[in-house]
Short mmCIF file of C-alpha atoms in Angstrom, two decimals:
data_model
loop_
_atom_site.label_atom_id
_atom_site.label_comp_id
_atom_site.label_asym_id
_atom_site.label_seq_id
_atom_site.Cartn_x
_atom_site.Cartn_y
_atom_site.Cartn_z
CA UNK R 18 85.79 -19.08 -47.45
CA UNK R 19 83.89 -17.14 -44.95
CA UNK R 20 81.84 -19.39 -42.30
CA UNK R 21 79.52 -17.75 -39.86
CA UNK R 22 78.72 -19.86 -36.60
CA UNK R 23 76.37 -19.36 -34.22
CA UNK R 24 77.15 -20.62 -30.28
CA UNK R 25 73.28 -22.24 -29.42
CA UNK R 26 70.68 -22.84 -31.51
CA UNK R 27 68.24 -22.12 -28.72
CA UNK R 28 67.71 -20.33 -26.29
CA UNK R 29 65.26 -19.28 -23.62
CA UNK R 30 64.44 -16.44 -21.59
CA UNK R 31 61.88 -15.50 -19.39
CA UNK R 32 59.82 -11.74 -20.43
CA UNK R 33 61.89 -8.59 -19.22
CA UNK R 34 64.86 -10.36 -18.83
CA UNK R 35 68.08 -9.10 -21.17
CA UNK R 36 68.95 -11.84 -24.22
CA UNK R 37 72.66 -12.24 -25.54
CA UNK R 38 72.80 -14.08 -28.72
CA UNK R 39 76.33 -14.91 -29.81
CA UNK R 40 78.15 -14.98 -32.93
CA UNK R 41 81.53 -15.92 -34.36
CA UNK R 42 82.78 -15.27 -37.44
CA UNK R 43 86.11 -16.75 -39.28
CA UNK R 44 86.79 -13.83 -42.23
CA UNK R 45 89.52 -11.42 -40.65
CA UNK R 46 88.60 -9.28 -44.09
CA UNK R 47 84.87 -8.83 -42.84
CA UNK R 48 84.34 -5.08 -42.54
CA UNK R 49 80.14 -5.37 -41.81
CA UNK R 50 77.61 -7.09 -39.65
CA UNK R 51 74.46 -7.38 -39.77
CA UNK R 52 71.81 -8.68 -37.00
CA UNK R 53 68.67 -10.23 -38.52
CA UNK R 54 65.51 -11.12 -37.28
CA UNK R 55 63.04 -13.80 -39.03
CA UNK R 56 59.43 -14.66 -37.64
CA UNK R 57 57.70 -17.95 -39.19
CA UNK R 58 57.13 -17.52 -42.94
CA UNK R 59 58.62 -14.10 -43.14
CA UNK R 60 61.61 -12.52 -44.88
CA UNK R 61 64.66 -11.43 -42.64
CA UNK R 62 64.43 -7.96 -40.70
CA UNK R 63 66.76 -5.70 -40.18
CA UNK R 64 67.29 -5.01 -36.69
CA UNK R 65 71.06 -3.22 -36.38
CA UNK R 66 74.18 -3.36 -38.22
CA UNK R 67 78.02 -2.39 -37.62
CA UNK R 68 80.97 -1.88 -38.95
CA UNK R 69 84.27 -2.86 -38.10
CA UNK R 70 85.57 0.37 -37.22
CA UNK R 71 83.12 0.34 -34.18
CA UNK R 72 83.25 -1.81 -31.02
CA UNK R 73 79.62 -1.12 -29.92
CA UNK R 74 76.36 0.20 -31.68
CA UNK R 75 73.00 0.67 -29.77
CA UNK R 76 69.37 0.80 -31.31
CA UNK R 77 65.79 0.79 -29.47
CA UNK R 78 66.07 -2.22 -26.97
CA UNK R 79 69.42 -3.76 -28.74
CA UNK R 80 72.88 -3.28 -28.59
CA UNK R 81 75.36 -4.83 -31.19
CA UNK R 82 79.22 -5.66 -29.63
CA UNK R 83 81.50 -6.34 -32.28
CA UNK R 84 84.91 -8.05 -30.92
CA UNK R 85 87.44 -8.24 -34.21
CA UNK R 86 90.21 -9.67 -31.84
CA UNK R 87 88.30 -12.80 -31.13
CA UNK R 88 85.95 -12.80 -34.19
CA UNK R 89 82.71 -12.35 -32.44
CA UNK R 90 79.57 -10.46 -32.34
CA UNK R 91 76.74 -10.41 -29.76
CA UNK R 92 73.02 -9.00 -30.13
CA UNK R 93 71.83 -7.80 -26.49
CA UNK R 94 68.02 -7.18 -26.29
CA UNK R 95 67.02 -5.26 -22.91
CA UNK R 96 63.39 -6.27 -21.74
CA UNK R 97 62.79 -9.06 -23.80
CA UNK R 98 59.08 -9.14 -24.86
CA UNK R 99 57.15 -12.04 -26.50
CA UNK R 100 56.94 -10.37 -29.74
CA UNK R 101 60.85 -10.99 -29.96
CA UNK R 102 60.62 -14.40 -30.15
CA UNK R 103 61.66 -15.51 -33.44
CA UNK R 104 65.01 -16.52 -35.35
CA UNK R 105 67.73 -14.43 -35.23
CA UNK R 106 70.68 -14.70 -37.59
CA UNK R 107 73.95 -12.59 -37.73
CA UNK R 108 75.30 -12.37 -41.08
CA UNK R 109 78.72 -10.73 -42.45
CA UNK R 110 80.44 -9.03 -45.72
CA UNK R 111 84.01 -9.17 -46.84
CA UNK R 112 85.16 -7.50 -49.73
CA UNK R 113 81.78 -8.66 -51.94
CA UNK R 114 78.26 -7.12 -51.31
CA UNK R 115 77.03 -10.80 -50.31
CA UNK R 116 75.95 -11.36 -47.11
CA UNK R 117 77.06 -14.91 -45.56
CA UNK R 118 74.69 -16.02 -42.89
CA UNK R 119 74.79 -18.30 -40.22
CA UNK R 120 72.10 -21.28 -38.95
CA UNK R 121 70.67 -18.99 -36.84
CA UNK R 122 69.40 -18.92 -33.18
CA UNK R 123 66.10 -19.49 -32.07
CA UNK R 124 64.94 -17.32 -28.80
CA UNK R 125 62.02 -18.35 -26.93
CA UNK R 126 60.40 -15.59 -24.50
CA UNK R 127 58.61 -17.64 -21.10
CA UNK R 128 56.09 -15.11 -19.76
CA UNK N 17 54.18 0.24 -48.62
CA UNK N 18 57.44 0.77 -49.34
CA UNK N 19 58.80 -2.35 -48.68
CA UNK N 20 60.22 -5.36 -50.92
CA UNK N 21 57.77 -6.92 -52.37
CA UNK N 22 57.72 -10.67 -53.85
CA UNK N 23 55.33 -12.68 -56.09
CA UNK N 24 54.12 -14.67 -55.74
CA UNK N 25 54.02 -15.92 -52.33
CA UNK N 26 53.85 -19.65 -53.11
CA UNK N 27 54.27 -21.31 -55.52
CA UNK N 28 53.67 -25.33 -56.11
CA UNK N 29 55.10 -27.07 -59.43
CA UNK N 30 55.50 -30.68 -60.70
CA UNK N 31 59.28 -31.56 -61.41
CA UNK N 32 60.28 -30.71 -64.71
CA UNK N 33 58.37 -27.39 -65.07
CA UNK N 34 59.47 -24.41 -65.00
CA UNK N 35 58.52 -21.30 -62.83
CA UNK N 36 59.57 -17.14 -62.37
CA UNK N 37 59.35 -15.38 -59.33
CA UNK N 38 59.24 -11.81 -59.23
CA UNK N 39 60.58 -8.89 -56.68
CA UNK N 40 59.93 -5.25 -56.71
CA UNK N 41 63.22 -3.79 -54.78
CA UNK N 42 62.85 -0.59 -52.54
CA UNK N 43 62.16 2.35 -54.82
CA UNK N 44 66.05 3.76 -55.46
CA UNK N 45 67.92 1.06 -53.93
CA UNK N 46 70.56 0.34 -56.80
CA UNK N 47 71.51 -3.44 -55.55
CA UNK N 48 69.21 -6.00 -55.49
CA UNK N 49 70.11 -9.53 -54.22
CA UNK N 50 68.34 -13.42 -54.23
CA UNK N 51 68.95 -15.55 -52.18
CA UNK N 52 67.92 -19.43 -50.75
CA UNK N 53 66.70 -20.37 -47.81
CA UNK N 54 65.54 -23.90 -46.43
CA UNK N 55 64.47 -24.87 -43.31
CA UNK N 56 66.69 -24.95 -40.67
CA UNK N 57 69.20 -22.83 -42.29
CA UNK N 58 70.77 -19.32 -42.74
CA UNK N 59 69.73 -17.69 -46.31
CA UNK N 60 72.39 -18.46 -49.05
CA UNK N 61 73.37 -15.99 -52.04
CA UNK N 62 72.45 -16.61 -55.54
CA UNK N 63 72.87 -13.41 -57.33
CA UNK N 64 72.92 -9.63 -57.46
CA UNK N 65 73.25 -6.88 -59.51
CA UNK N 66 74.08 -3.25 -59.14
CA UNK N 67 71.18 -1.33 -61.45
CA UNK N 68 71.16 -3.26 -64.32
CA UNK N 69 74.21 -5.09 -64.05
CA UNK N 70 74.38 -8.52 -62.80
CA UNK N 71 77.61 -8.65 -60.95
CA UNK N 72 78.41 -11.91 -59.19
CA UNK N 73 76.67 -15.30 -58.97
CA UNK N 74 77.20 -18.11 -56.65
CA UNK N 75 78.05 -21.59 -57.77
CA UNK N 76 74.71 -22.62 -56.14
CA UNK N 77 72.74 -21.02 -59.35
CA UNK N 78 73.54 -23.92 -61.75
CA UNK N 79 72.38 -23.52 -65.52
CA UNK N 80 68.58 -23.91 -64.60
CA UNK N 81 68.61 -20.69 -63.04
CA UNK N 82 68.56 -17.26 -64.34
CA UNK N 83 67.91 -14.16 -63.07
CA UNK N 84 67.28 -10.44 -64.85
CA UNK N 85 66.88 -6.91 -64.21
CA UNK N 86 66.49 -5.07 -67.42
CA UNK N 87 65.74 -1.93 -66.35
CA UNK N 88 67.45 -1.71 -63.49
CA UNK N 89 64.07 -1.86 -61.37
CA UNK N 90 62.36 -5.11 -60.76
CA UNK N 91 63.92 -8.36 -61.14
CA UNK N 92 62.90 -12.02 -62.12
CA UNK N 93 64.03 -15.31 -61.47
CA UNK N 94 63.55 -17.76 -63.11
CA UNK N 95 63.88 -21.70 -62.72
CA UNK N 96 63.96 -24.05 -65.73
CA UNK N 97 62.91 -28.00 -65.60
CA UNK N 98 62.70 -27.49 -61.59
CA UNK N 99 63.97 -30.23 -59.61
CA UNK N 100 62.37 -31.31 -55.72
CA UNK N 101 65.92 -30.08 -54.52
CA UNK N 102 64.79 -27.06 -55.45
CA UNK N 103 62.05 -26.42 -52.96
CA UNK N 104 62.84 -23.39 -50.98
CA UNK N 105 62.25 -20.21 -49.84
CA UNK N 106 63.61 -17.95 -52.43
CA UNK N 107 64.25 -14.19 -50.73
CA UNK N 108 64.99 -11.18 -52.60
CA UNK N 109 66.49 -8.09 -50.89
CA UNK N 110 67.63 -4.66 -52.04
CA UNK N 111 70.08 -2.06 -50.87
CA UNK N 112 71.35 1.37 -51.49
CA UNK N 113 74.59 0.68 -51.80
CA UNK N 114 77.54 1.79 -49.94
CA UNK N 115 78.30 3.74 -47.87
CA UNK N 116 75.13 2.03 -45.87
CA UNK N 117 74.84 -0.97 -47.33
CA UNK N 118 72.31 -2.73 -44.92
CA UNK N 119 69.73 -5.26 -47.33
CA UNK N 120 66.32 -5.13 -46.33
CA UNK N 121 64.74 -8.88 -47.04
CA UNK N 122 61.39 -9.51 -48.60
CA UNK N 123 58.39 -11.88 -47.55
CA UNK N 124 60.03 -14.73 -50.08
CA UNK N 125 58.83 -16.61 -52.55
CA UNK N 126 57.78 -20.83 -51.13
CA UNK N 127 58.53 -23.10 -54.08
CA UNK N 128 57.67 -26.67 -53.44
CA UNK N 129 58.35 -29.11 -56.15
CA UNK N 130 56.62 -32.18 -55.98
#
């Protein structure tokens, strides 16, 4: 079955510096990623997705780098403000609809 | 707002009971999805169904659980003589389908069992 892993559970940043959350996946069949953010007692939010016919994918203040030869993924968030601390979770499809998500990472922002 | 919507928010019951959440997808998203979440972890899939169609279901939704979308709009789910492993956050999200197929997550439903 698919697994989705995420490299550290926490981790900590000081406000304005750049964040690289990391993700590994184990499905060779996954064709889409998504990056997820969750705040305390709130649903997921969509912050970027990607597909697997793309390498790279930018948004406002994130990039997404998808690596298929090594199964990984990375969220990059330029600036880092408080407002982005939360829970951030990568998640995957294969050849269902479902998305398989990992434990997640928590990112604190230090001022 | 056009967002997912979920009710209710929270939702206490003693073991044995039995409870229905409700979501309200994006207007014209097709898919719909539920999923589990506990603390600590990564949501998990239950269900989801294209329109009115219920396509796939995990082997987490054991005969207790059942879910619906008659008319293809809002769906229910519902949770039959409730157990405390139940207690969860239960998260509905909908999608347009492919080609973009990126869910959008609502604010969950708490259920605590006690």
């Amino acid at each position: 079955g698919e697994s989705v892993g995420l490299h550290l559970p926490t981790l900590s940043v000081q406000e304005g510096d750049n964040s690289i959350i990391n993700c590994a996946y184990s499905n060779s069949a996954s064709d889409y990623f998504i990056w997820y953010k969750q705040e305390s007692g709130k649903g997921p939010q969509f912050i970027i997705d990607i597909r697997s016919n793309m390498d790279k994918r930018q948004g406002q203040r994130v990039t997404v780098l998808l690596n298929k030869t090594v199964k990984h993924l990375s969220l990059q968030i330029a600036a880092t403000q408080p407002g982005d601390s939360a829970v951030y979770f990568c998640a995957t499809t294969g050849t269902a609809s479902k998305l398989t998500f990992g434990t997640g990472t928590r990112l604190q922002v230090t001022l | 707002d056009t967002g997912v919507s979920q009710n209710p928010r929270h939702k206490i019951t003693k073991r044995g009971q039995n409870v229905t959440f409700r979501c309200d997808p994006i207007s014209e998203h097709n898919r719909l999805y539920w999923y589990r979440q506990t603390l600590g972890q990564g949501p998990e899939f239950l269900t989801y169904f294209q329109n009115e169609a219920q396509l796939e279901k995990s082997r987490l939704l054991s005969d207790r659980f059942s879910a619906e979308r008659p008319k293809g709009s809002f769906s229910t789910l519902e949770i039959q003589r409730t157990e405390q492993g139940d207690s969860a956050m239960y998260l509905c999200a909908s999608s347009p389908g492919r080609p973009r197929d990126e869910q959008y997550f609502g604010p969950g439903t708490r259920l605590t069992v006690t």
